[in-house]
Amino acid sequence: MRTSTRSPLAFPLRAAATALALVLTAACSNAPDDTAPIEEVAPPAAAPRAAAQKPAAAKVAAQEPAAANAAEVPAIHGPGGACDPEPGGDCGSCDGAGDHGPERMIGEEVEQLDIRNAPTRGPADAPVTLVVFSDFQCPFCSKFAGVLDQLEQEYPGKLRLALKHRPLPFHKQARVAARASLAAHAQGKFWEYQAALFDKAQGALDQAGLEERAADLGLDVARFARDMRSPALEAQVAADFEEGDRLAIEGTPTLFVNGRRVMGAQPIGVLRTAIDRALAGT
């Protein structure tokens, strides 16, 4: 009769490791299947994770009221939440040490962004432009939208907000929701529709839920459904996504403040610091 020499701790340790792996894998990826009766366009593959977390300096561009800018690309880590294709990874901006001070979380390089087709609000000549790349299935984006609302109240007349779509491939309903928001935009209700999705519908992004939100806002639902199928709206979502690839955006939300990248749903103090620096021209 053979006697096992396996340690009595082997099974508990293996079970613990398995449980930890399941927790990390589940982060930001527990969305229900998309049941919308719309022919779905396969989302692009996620942008490859850069070998170095700090992108090279980019060209400065004084475009629209403000330019946009590059920094580092955190994942889900510390106080700066973000949906990331590789949840649980090192954020790249604190070197794993947990230092998320404003000087670490606000980039210095400047990127060029095209916001000509993006939904915007705020004065066109505002001294600071905020460009956010967002995903309607990202819980951090939902919370971040409220933070941006608060900042607009704190800096009246000084901020212009533009939204770009970055529907992450593992969020199965995010891309159709992005098209739905642009269909609402065609009827002048983008920001109201965004608020309705984030407030009520992150778990109801199928076709029925999207049309219900449109009806709640008094939109022409037949036109809304027809516009959702428009190749032009899919092309706009695709263009935003490709721009995110160019910028090596891996997580949502990602915000650009007059060119300075801020990754993740950072505390409002970090965003105030970025805005104050932009207003001071530093």
PDB file of C-alpha atoms in Angstrom:
ATOM      1  CA  MET A   1       0.000   0.000   0.000  1.00  0.00           C
ATOM      2  CA  ARG A   2       1.478   3.363  -1.102  1.00  0.00           C
ATOM      3  CA  THR A   3       1.512   6.200   1.378  1.00  0.00           C
ATOM      4  CA  SER A   4       0.969   9.729   0.019  1.00  0.00           C
ATOM      5  CA  THR A   5       3.799  12.167   0.727  1.00  0.00           C
ATOM      6  CA  ARG A   6       1.760  15.225  -0.396  1.00  0.00           C
ATOM      7  CA  SER A   7       1.671  18.013   2.199  1.00  0.00           C
ATOM      8  CA  PRO A   8      -1.686  18.433   3.978  1.00  0.00           C
ATOM      9  CA  LEU A   9      -1.446  22.161   2.952  1.00  0.00           C
ATOM     10  CA  ALA A  10      -1.298  21.373  -0.765  1.00  0.00           C
ATOM     11  CA  PHE A  11      -5.052  21.233  -1.359  1.00  0.00           C
ATOM     12  CA  PRO A  12      -5.937  24.392   0.662  1.00  0.00           C
ATOM     13  CA  LEU A  13      -3.136  26.349  -1.058  1.00  0.00           C
ATOM     14  CA  ARG A  14      -4.231  25.156  -4.493  1.00  0.00           C
ATOM     15  CA  ALA A  15      -7.876  26.068  -3.739  1.00  0.00           C
ATOM     16  CA  ALA A  16      -6.850  29.522  -2.519  1.00  0.00           C
ATOM     17  CA  ALA A  17      -4.786  30.153  -5.639  1.00  0.00           C
ATOM     18  CA  THR A  18      -7.698  29.073  -7.839  1.00  0.00           C
ATOM     19  CA  ALA A  19     -10.115  31.361  -5.993  1.00  0.00           C
ATOM     20  CA  LEU A  20      -7.738  34.330  -6.340  1.00  0.00           C
ATOM     21  CA  ALA A  21      -7.379  33.703 -10.073  1.00  0.00           C
ATOM     22  CA  LEU A  22     -11.167  33.656 -10.463  1.00  0.00           C
ATOM     23  CA  VAL A  23     -11.515  36.962  -8.594  1.00  0.00           C
ATOM     24  CA  LEU A  24      -8.925  38.675 -10.819  1.00  0.00           C
ATOM     25  CA  THR A  25     -10.444  37.260 -13.988  1.00  0.00           C
ATOM     26  CA  ALA A  26     -13.966  38.367 -13.037  1.00  0.00           C
ATOM     27  CA  ALA A  27     -13.086  42.036 -12.622  1.00  0.00           C
ATOM     28  CA  CYS A  28     -15.045  44.197 -15.088  1.00  0.00           C
ATOM     29  CA  SER A  29     -16.016  41.174 -17.166  1.00  0.00           C
ATOM     30  CA  ASN A  30     -19.283  39.958 -15.658  1.00  0.00           C
ATOM     31  CA  ALA A  31     -21.549  41.685 -18.197  1.00  0.00           C
ATOM     32  CA  PRO A  32     -24.619  39.791 -19.489  1.00  0.00           C
ATOM     33  CA  ASP A  33     -24.697  38.664 -23.103  1.00  0.00           C
ATOM     34  CA  ASP A  34     -25.870  41.197 -25.667  1.00  0.00           C
ATOM     35  CA  THR A  35     -29.317  40.170 -26.848  1.00  0.00           C
ATOM     36  CA  ALA A  36     -29.929  43.171 -29.107  1.00  0.00           C
ATOM     37  CA  PRO A  37     -31.524  42.096 -32.397  1.00  0.00           C
ATOM     38  CA  ILE A  38     -29.021  44.196 -34.329  1.00  0.00           C
ATOM     39  CA  GLU A  39     -26.340  42.671 -36.468  1.00  0.00           C
ATOM     40  CA  GLU A  40     -23.316  43.271 -34.295  1.00  0.00           C
ATOM     41  CA  VAL A  41     -20.002  44.321 -35.759  1.00  0.00           C
ATOM     42  CA  ALA A  42     -17.127  42.379 -34.273  1.00  0.00           C
ATOM     43  CA  PRO A  43     -15.159  44.731 -32.031  1.00  0.00           C
ATOM     44  CA  PRO A  44     -11.475  45.234 -32.769  1.00  0.00           C
ATOM     45  CA  ALA A  45      -8.980  43.332 -30.708  1.00  0.00           C
ATOM     46  CA  ALA A  46      -7.720  45.151 -27.653  1.00  0.00           C
ATOM     47  CA  ALA A  47      -4.693  47.326 -28.214  1.00  0.00           C
ATOM     48  CA  PRO A  48      -1.510  45.436 -27.333  1.00  0.00           C
ATOM     49  CA  ARG A  49      -0.039  46.352 -23.990  1.00  0.00           C
ATOM     50  CA  ALA A  50       2.968  48.557 -24.600  1.00  0.00           C
ATOM     51  CA  ALA A  51       6.345  47.149 -23.714  1.00  0.00           C
ATOM     52  CA  ALA A  52       7.123  50.315 -21.789  1.00  0.00           C
ATOM     53  CA  GLN A  53       4.336  51.874 -19.772  1.00  0.00           C
ATOM     54  CA  LYS A  54       5.515  55.428 -20.475  1.00  0.00           C
ATOM     55  CA  PRO A  55       4.737  56.374 -24.108  1.00  0.00           C
ATOM     56  CA  ALA A  56       7.242  58.372 -26.063  1.00  0.00           C
ATOM     57  CA  ALA A  57       6.713  62.113 -26.385  1.00  0.00           C
ATOM     58  CA  ALA A  58       4.099  63.000 -28.988  1.00  0.00           C
ATOM     59  CA  LYS A  59       3.556  66.001 -31.212  1.00  0.00           C
ATOM     60  CA  VAL A  60       2.066  69.066 -29.568  1.00  0.00           C
ATOM     61  CA  ALA A  61      -1.173  70.122 -31.212  1.00  0.00           C
ATOM     62  CA  ALA A  62      -3.218  73.218 -30.425  1.00  0.00           C
ATOM     63  CA  GLN A  63      -6.397  71.733 -31.842  1.00  0.00           C
ATOM     64  CA  GLU A  64      -9.952  72.859 -31.141  1.00  0.00           C
ATOM     65  CA  PRO A  65      -9.966  74.869 -27.891  1.00  0.00           C
ATOM     66  CA  ALA A  66      -7.317  72.605 -26.387  1.00  0.00           C
ATOM     67  CA  ALA A  67      -4.898  69.851 -27.216  1.00  0.00           C
ATOM     68  CA  ALA A  68      -4.592  66.513 -25.477  1.00  0.00           C
ATOM     69  CA  ASN A  69      -1.691  64.690 -23.936  1.00  0.00           C
ATOM     70  CA  ALA A  70       0.010  61.413 -23.002  1.00  0.00           C
ATOM     71  CA  ALA A  71       1.095  59.804 -19.782  1.00  0.00           C
ATOM     72  CA  GLU A  72       1.149  56.352 -18.308  1.00  0.00           C
ATOM     73  CA  VAL A  73      -1.357  53.541 -18.569  1.00  0.00           C
ATOM     74  CA  PRO A  74      -2.542  52.145 -15.237  1.00  0.00           C
ATOM     75  CA  ALA A  75      -4.702  49.060 -14.843  1.00  0.00           C
ATOM     76  CA  ILE A  76      -7.050  48.276 -11.947  1.00  0.00           C
ATOM     77  CA  HIS A  77      -4.767  49.283  -9.117  1.00  0.00           C
ATOM     78  CA  GLY A  78      -4.880  51.391  -5.977  1.00  0.00           C
ATOM     79  CA  PRO A  79      -7.369  54.278  -5.770  1.00  0.00           C
ATOM     80  CA  GLY A  80      -7.406  54.895  -9.537  1.00  0.00           C
ATOM     81  CA  GLY A  81     -10.067  52.476 -10.806  1.00  0.00           C
ATOM     82  CA  ALA A  82     -10.274  51.528 -14.466  1.00  0.00           C
ATOM     83  CA  CYS A  83     -11.663  48.771 -16.641  1.00  0.00           C
ATOM     84  CA  ASP A  84      -8.655  47.061 -18.171  1.00  0.00           C
ATOM     85  CA  PRO A  85      -8.290  44.084 -20.524  1.00  0.00           C
ATOM     86  CA  GLU A  86      -5.855  42.591 -18.012  1.00  0.00           C
ATOM     87  CA  PRO A  87      -7.523  43.274 -14.627  1.00  0.00           C
ATOM     88  CA  GLY A  88      -5.274  43.216 -11.611  1.00  0.00           C
ATOM     89  CA  GLY A  89      -2.153  44.309 -13.468  1.00  0.00           C
ATOM     90  CA  ASP A  90       0.435  46.850 -12.372  1.00  0.00           C
ATOM     91  CA  CYS A  91      -0.801  50.359 -13.088  1.00  0.00           C
ATOM     92  CA  GLY A  92       2.526  51.532 -14.475  1.00  0.00           C
ATOM     93  CA  SER A  93       2.333  54.890 -12.742  1.00  0.00           C
ATOM     94  CA  CYS A  94       3.258  54.001  -9.195  1.00  0.00           C
ATOM     95  CA  ASP A  95       5.813  51.256  -9.931  1.00  0.00           C
ATOM     96  CA  GLY A  96       3.783  48.940  -7.713  1.00  0.00           C
ATOM     97  CA  ALA A  97       4.555  51.056  -4.640  1.00  0.00           C
ATOM     98  CA  GLY A  98       1.071  52.528  -4.294  1.00  0.00           C
ATOM     99  CA  ASP A  99       2.148  56.140  -4.836  1.00  0.00           C
ATOM    100  CA  HIS A 100      -0.738  57.742  -6.746  1.00  0.00           C
ATOM    101  CA  GLY A 101      -0.021  61.397  -6.048  1.00  0.00           C
ATOM    102  CA  PRO A 102      -1.109  63.923  -8.692  1.00  0.00           C
ATOM    103  CA  GLU A 103       2.455  64.248  -9.955  1.00  0.00           C
ATOM    104  CA  ARG A 104       2.398  60.513 -10.794  1.00  0.00           C
ATOM    105  CA  MET A 105      -1.105  60.374 -12.281  1.00  0.00           C
ATOM    106  CA  ILE A 106      -1.018  63.396 -14.616  1.00  0.00           C
ATOM    107  CA  GLY A 107       0.961  63.074 -17.823  1.00  0.00           C
ATOM    108  CA  GLU A 108       3.356  65.613 -19.271  1.00  0.00           C
ATOM    109  CA  GLU A 109       3.391  64.775 -22.988  1.00  0.00           C
ATOM    110  CA  VAL A 110       0.870  66.188 -25.455  1.00  0.00           C
ATOM    111  CA  GLU A 111      -1.219  64.150 -27.905  1.00  0.00           C
ATOM    112  CA  GLN A 112      -3.395  65.388 -30.739  1.00  0.00           C
ATOM    113  CA  LEU A 113      -7.064  64.452 -30.523  1.00  0.00           C
ATOM    114  CA  ASP A 114      -9.815  65.058 -33.038  1.00  0.00           C
ATOM    115  CA  ILE A 115     -13.064  66.058 -31.323  1.00  0.00           C
ATOM    116  CA  ARG A 116     -14.821  67.516 -34.365  1.00  0.00           C
ATOM    117  CA  ASN A 117     -17.399  64.689 -34.470  1.00  0.00           C
ATOM    118  CA  ALA A 118     -17.534  64.045 -30.729  1.00  0.00           C
ATOM    119  CA  PRO A 119     -20.488  65.044 -28.565  1.00  0.00           C
ATOM    120  CA  THR A 120     -19.416  68.108 -26.585  1.00  0.00           C
ATOM    121  CA  ARG A 121     -20.839  70.444 -23.993  1.00  0.00           C
ATOM    122  CA  GLY A 122     -19.556  73.653 -22.494  1.00  0.00           C
ATOM    123  CA  PRO A 123     -18.257  76.826 -24.160  1.00  0.00           C
ATOM    124  CA  ALA A 124     -16.377  76.271 -27.425  1.00  0.00           C
ATOM    125  CA  ASP A 125     -13.799  78.839 -26.251  1.00  0.00           C
ATOM    126  CA  ALA A 126     -13.371  77.377 -22.762  1.00  0.00           C
ATOM    127  CA  PRO A 127      -9.734  77.537 -21.589  1.00  0.00           C
ATOM    128  CA  VAL A 128      -9.743  73.833 -20.642  1.00  0.00           C
ATOM    129  CA  THR A 129     -11.016  70.929 -22.732  1.00  0.00           C
ATOM    130  CA  LEU A 130     -11.653  67.554 -21.106  1.00  0.00           C
ATOM    131  CA  VAL A 131     -11.715  64.613 -23.515  1.00  0.00           C
ATOM    132  CA  VAL A 132     -12.827  61.349 -21.930  1.00  0.00           C
ATOM    133  CA  PHE A 133     -12.645  57.886 -23.507  1.00  0.00           C
ATOM    134  CA  SER A 134     -15.507  55.922 -21.989  1.00  0.00           C
ATOM    135  CA  ASP A 135     -17.315  52.556 -22.044  1.00  0.00           C
ATOM    136  CA  PHE A 136     -20.988  52.188 -21.108  1.00  0.00           C
ATOM    137  CA  GLN A 137     -20.420  48.842 -19.351  1.00  0.00           C
ATOM    138  CA  CYS A 138     -17.528  50.126 -17.260  1.00  0.00           C
ATOM    139  CA  PRO A 139     -18.659  50.781 -13.659  1.00  0.00           C
ATOM    140  CA  PHE A 140     -15.738  53.171 -13.165  1.00  0.00           C
ATOM    141  CA  CYS A 141     -16.960  55.248 -16.140  1.00  0.00           C
ATOM    142  CA  SER A 142     -20.384  55.495 -14.545  1.00  0.00           C
ATOM    143  CA  LYS A 143     -18.924  56.927 -11.344  1.00  0.00           C
ATOM    144  CA  PHE A 144     -16.504  59.125 -13.269  1.00  0.00           C
ATOM    145  CA  ALA A 145     -19.350  60.809 -15.177  1.00  0.00           C
ATOM    146  CA  GLY A 146     -20.640  62.173 -11.875  1.00  0.00           C
ATOM    147  CA  VAL A 147     -17.186  63.501 -10.996  1.00  0.00           C
ATOM    148  CA  LEU A 148     -17.017  65.347 -14.317  1.00  0.00           C
ATOM    149  CA  ASP A 149     -20.447  66.855 -13.616  1.00  0.00           C
ATOM    150  CA  GLN A 150     -19.141  68.143 -10.283  1.00  0.00           C
ATOM    151  CA  LEU A 151     -16.044  69.640 -11.882  1.00  0.00           C
ATOM    152  CA  GLU A 152     -18.164  71.538 -14.393  1.00  0.00           C
ATOM    153  CA  GLN A 153     -20.048  73.081 -11.475  1.00  0.00           C
ATOM    154  CA  GLU A 154     -16.801  73.980  -9.715  1.00  0.00           C
ATOM    155  CA  TYR A 155     -15.276  75.612 -12.812  1.00  0.00           C
ATOM    156  CA  PRO A 156     -18.255  77.395 -14.429  1.00  0.00           C
ATOM    157  CA  GLY A 157     -17.582  78.516 -17.970  1.00  0.00           C
ATOM    158  CA  LYS A 158     -14.005  77.216 -17.928  1.00  0.00           C
ATOM    159  CA  LEU A 159     -14.464  73.613 -19.097  1.00  0.00           C
ATOM    160  CA  ARG A 160     -15.493  72.025 -22.361  1.00  0.00           C
ATOM    161  CA  LEU A 161     -16.223  68.284 -22.213  1.00  0.00           C
ATOM    162  CA  ALA A 162     -15.984  65.911 -25.183  1.00  0.00           C
ATOM    163  CA  LEU A 163     -16.697  62.179 -25.160  1.00  0.00           C
ATOM    164  CA  LYS A 164     -14.992  59.508 -27.247  1.00  0.00           C
ATOM    165  CA  HIS A 165     -16.035  55.857 -27.300  1.00  0.00           C
ATOM    166  CA  ARG A 166     -13.729  53.076 -26.149  1.00  0.00           C
ATOM    167  CA  PRO A 167     -15.983  49.978 -25.891  1.00  0.00           C
ATOM    168  CA  LEU A 168     -13.666  47.309 -24.516  1.00  0.00           C
ATOM    169  CA  PRO A 169     -13.889  43.920 -26.278  1.00  0.00           C
ATOM    170  CA  PHE A 170     -14.747  41.995 -23.104  1.00  0.00           C
ATOM    171  CA  HIS A 171     -17.759  44.275 -22.465  1.00  0.00           C
ATOM    172  CA  LYS A 172     -20.137  42.571 -24.876  1.00  0.00           C
ATOM    173  CA  GLN A 173     -22.848  45.240 -24.878  1.00  0.00           C
ATOM    174  CA  ALA A 174     -20.669  48.349 -24.768  1.00  0.00           C
ATOM    175  CA  ARG A 175     -20.353  48.772 -28.521  1.00  0.00           C
ATOM    176  CA  VAL A 176     -24.089  48.639 -29.254  1.00  0.00           C
ATOM    177  CA  ALA A 177     -24.660  51.032 -26.330  1.00  0.00           C
ATOM    178  CA  ALA A 178     -22.126  53.424 -27.877  1.00  0.00           C
ATOM    179  CA  ARG A 179     -24.114  53.395 -31.125  1.00  0.00           C
ATOM    180  CA  ALA A 180     -27.311  53.953 -29.159  1.00  0.00           C
ATOM    181  CA  SER A 181     -25.830  57.037 -27.497  1.00  0.00           C
ATOM    182  CA  LEU A 182     -24.905  58.429 -30.914  1.00  0.00           C
ATOM    183  CA  ALA A 183     -28.450  57.721 -32.134  1.00  0.00           C
ATOM    184  CA  ALA A 184     -29.672  59.807 -29.180  1.00  0.00           C
ATOM    185  CA  HIS A 185     -27.086  62.448 -30.125  1.00  0.00           C
ATOM    186  CA  ALA A 186     -28.682  62.651 -33.574  1.00  0.00           C
ATOM    187  CA  GLN A 187     -31.836  63.842 -31.784  1.00  0.00           C
ATOM    188  CA  GLY A 188     -29.954  66.270 -29.532  1.00  0.00           C
ATOM    189  CA  LYS A 189     -30.056  64.139 -26.371  1.00  0.00           C
ATOM    190  CA  PHE A 190     -26.594  62.600 -26.045  1.00  0.00           C
ATOM    191  CA  TRP A 191     -25.757  63.771 -22.535  1.00  0.00           C
ATOM    192  CA  GLU A 192     -29.227  63.018 -21.197  1.00  0.00           C
ATOM    193  CA  TYR A 193     -29.012  59.553 -22.732  1.00  0.00           C
ATOM    194  CA  GLN A 194     -25.559  58.936 -21.302  1.00  0.00           C
ATOM    195  CA  ALA A 195     -26.852  59.868 -17.842  1.00  0.00           C
ATOM    196  CA  ALA A 196     -29.839  57.542 -18.279  1.00  0.00           C
ATOM    197  CA  LEU A 197     -27.598  54.622 -19.226  1.00  0.00           C
ATOM    198  CA  PHE A 198     -25.199  55.182 -16.353  1.00  0.00           C
ATOM    199  CA  ASP A 199     -27.984  55.839 -13.845  1.00  0.00           C
ATOM    200  CA  LYS A 200     -30.292  52.973 -14.746  1.00  0.00           C
ATOM    201  CA  ALA A 201     -29.172  50.674 -17.481  1.00  0.00           C
ATOM    202  CA  GLN A 202     -25.676  49.256 -17.044  1.00  0.00           C
ATOM    203  CA  GLY A 203     -27.387  45.923 -16.499  1.00  0.00           C
ATOM    204  CA  ALA A 204     -30.029  46.501 -19.219  1.00  0.00           C
ATOM    205  CA  LEU A 205     -28.141  47.319 -22.406  1.00  0.00           C
ATOM    206  CA  ASP A 206     -30.052  45.000 -24.715  1.00  0.00           C
ATOM    207  CA  GLN A 207     -32.157  46.489 -27.494  1.00  0.00           C
ATOM    208  CA  ALA A 208     -35.298  46.676 -25.363  1.00  0.00           C
ATOM    209  CA  GLY A 209     -33.460  48.482 -22.566  1.00  0.00           C
ATOM    210  CA  LEU A 210     -31.776  50.921 -24.944  1.00  0.00           C
ATOM    211  CA  GLU A 211     -35.080  51.758 -26.635  1.00  0.00           C
ATOM    212  CA  GLU A 212     -36.802  52.130 -23.271  1.00  0.00           C
ATOM    213  CA  ARG A 213     -34.255  54.766 -22.236  1.00  0.00           C
ATOM    214  CA  ALA A 214     -34.866  56.552 -25.540  1.00  0.00           C
ATOM    215  CA  ALA A 215     -38.624  56.517 -24.957  1.00  0.00           C
ATOM    216  CA  ASP A 216     -38.123  57.848 -21.417  1.00  0.00           C
ATOM    217  CA  LEU A 217     -36.358  60.879 -22.918  1.00  0.00           C
ATOM    218  CA  GLY A 218     -39.104  61.490 -25.456  1.00  0.00           C
ATOM    219  CA  LEU A 219     -37.055  60.482 -28.476  1.00  0.00           C
ATOM    220  CA  ASP A 220     -38.541  59.216 -31.717  1.00  0.00           C
ATOM    221  CA  VAL A 221     -37.927  55.529 -30.987  1.00  0.00           C
ATOM    222  CA  ALA A 222     -38.454  54.364 -34.579  1.00  0.00           C
ATOM    223  CA  ARG A 223     -35.844  56.841 -35.815  1.00  0.00           C
ATOM    224  CA  PHE A 224     -33.597  55.945 -32.881  1.00  0.00           C
ATOM    225  CA  ALA A 225     -33.688  52.220 -33.757  1.00  0.00           C
ATOM    226  CA  ARG A 226     -33.090  52.984 -37.425  1.00  0.00           C
ATOM    227  CA  ASP A 227     -30.133  55.257 -36.641  1.00  0.00           C
ATOM    228  CA  MET A 228     -28.583  52.580 -34.447  1.00  0.00           C
ATOM    229  CA  ARG A 229     -28.218  50.456 -37.571  1.00  0.00           C
ATOM    230  CA  SER A 230     -26.540  53.265 -39.486  1.00  0.00           C
ATOM    231  CA  PRO A 231     -23.099  52.402 -40.885  1.00  0.00           C
ATOM    232  CA  ALA A 232     -22.110  56.013 -40.206  1.00  0.00           C
ATOM    233  CA  LEU A 233     -22.591  55.590 -36.449  1.00  0.00           C
ATOM    234  CA  GLU A 234     -20.642  52.335 -36.403  1.00  0.00           C
ATOM    235  CA  ALA A 235     -17.891  54.094 -38.358  1.00  0.00           C
ATOM    236  CA  GLN A 236     -17.757  56.835 -35.724  1.00  0.00           C
ATOM    237  CA  VAL A 237     -17.458  54.309 -32.889  1.00  0.00           C
ATOM    238  CA  ALA A 238     -14.761  52.484 -34.858  1.00  0.00           C
ATOM    239  CA  ALA A 239     -12.874  55.735 -35.472  1.00  0.00           C
ATOM    240  CA  ASP A 240     -12.915  56.542 -31.748  1.00  0.00           C
ATOM    241  CA  PHE A 241     -11.684  53.048 -30.939  1.00  0.00           C
ATOM    242  CA  GLU A 242      -8.883  53.287 -33.486  1.00  0.00           C
ATOM    243  CA  GLU A 243      -7.861  56.641 -32.061  1.00  0.00           C
ATOM    244  CA  GLY A 244      -7.679  54.948 -28.675  1.00  0.00           C
ATOM    245  CA  ASP A 245      -5.360  52.352 -30.220  1.00  0.00           C
ATOM    246  CA  ARG A 246      -3.137  55.129 -31.553  1.00  0.00           C
ATOM    247  CA  LEU A 247      -2.998  56.639 -28.083  1.00  0.00           C
ATOM    248  CA  ALA A 248      -2.287  53.212 -26.488  1.00  0.00           C
ATOM    249  CA  ILE A 249      -5.410  53.546 -24.318  1.00  0.00           C
ATOM    250  CA  GLU A 250      -5.988  50.239 -22.577  1.00  0.00           C
ATOM    251  CA  GLY A 251      -8.367  51.095 -19.761  1.00  0.00           C
ATOM    252  CA  THR A 252     -11.479  53.184 -19.233  1.00  0.00           C
ATOM    253  CA  PRO A 253     -12.069  55.864 -18.265  1.00  0.00           C
ATOM    254  CA  THR A 254      -9.082  57.710 -19.723  1.00  0.00           C
ATOM    255  CA  LEU A 255      -9.219  61.510 -19.545  1.00  0.00           C
ATOM    256  CA  PHE A 256      -7.167  64.145 -21.334  1.00  0.00           C
ATOM    257  CA  VAL A 257      -7.018  67.580 -19.701  1.00  0.00           C
ATOM    258  CA  ASN A 258      -5.649  70.072 -22.218  1.00  0.00           C
ATOM    259  CA  GLY A 259      -3.322  67.371 -23.391  1.00  0.00           C
ATOM    260  CA  ARG A 260      -2.417  65.771 -20.079  1.00  0.00           C
ATOM    261  CA  ARG A 261      -3.534  62.181 -19.755  1.00  0.00           C
ATOM    262  CA  VAL A 262      -5.173  61.032 -16.531  1.00  0.00           C
ATOM    263  CA  MET A 263      -5.879  57.298 -16.438  1.00  0.00           C
ATOM    264  CA  GLY A 264      -8.668  55.751 -14.417  1.00  0.00           C
ATOM    265  CA  ALA A 265     -11.404  57.139 -12.175  1.00  0.00           C
ATOM    266  CA  GLN A 266      -8.997  59.188 -10.108  1.00  0.00           C
ATOM    267  CA  PRO A 267      -9.996  61.085  -6.941  1.00  0.00           C
ATOM    268  CA  ILE A 268     -11.394  64.497  -7.745  1.00  0.00           C
ATOM    269  CA  GLY A 269      -8.357  66.172  -6.184  1.00  0.00           C
ATOM    270  CA  VAL A 270      -6.130  64.728  -8.921  1.00  0.00           C
ATOM    271  CA  LEU A 271      -8.456  66.134 -11.580  1.00  0.00           C
ATOM    272  CA  ARG A 272      -8.552  69.550  -9.901  1.00  0.00           C
ATOM    273  CA  THR A 273      -4.766  69.574  -9.956  1.00  0.00           C
ATOM    274  CA  ALA A 274      -4.747  68.794 -13.688  1.00  0.00           C
ATOM    275  CA  ILE A 275      -7.321  71.513 -14.412  1.00  0.00           C
ATOM    276  CA  ASP A 276      -5.560  74.105 -12.263  1.00  0.00           C
ATOM    277  CA  ARG A 277      -2.293  73.362 -14.071  1.00  0.00           C
ATOM    278  CA  ALA A 278      -4.049  73.772 -17.430  1.00  0.00           C
ATOM    279  CA  LEU A 279      -5.588  77.086 -16.359  1.00  0.00           C
ATOM    280  CA  ALA A 280      -2.173  78.294 -15.219  1.00  0.00           C
ATOM    281  CA  GLY A 281      -0.598  77.152 -18.488  1.00  0.00           C
ATOM    282  CA  THR A 282       1.850  74.851 -16.754  1.00  0.00           C
TER     283      THR A 282
END
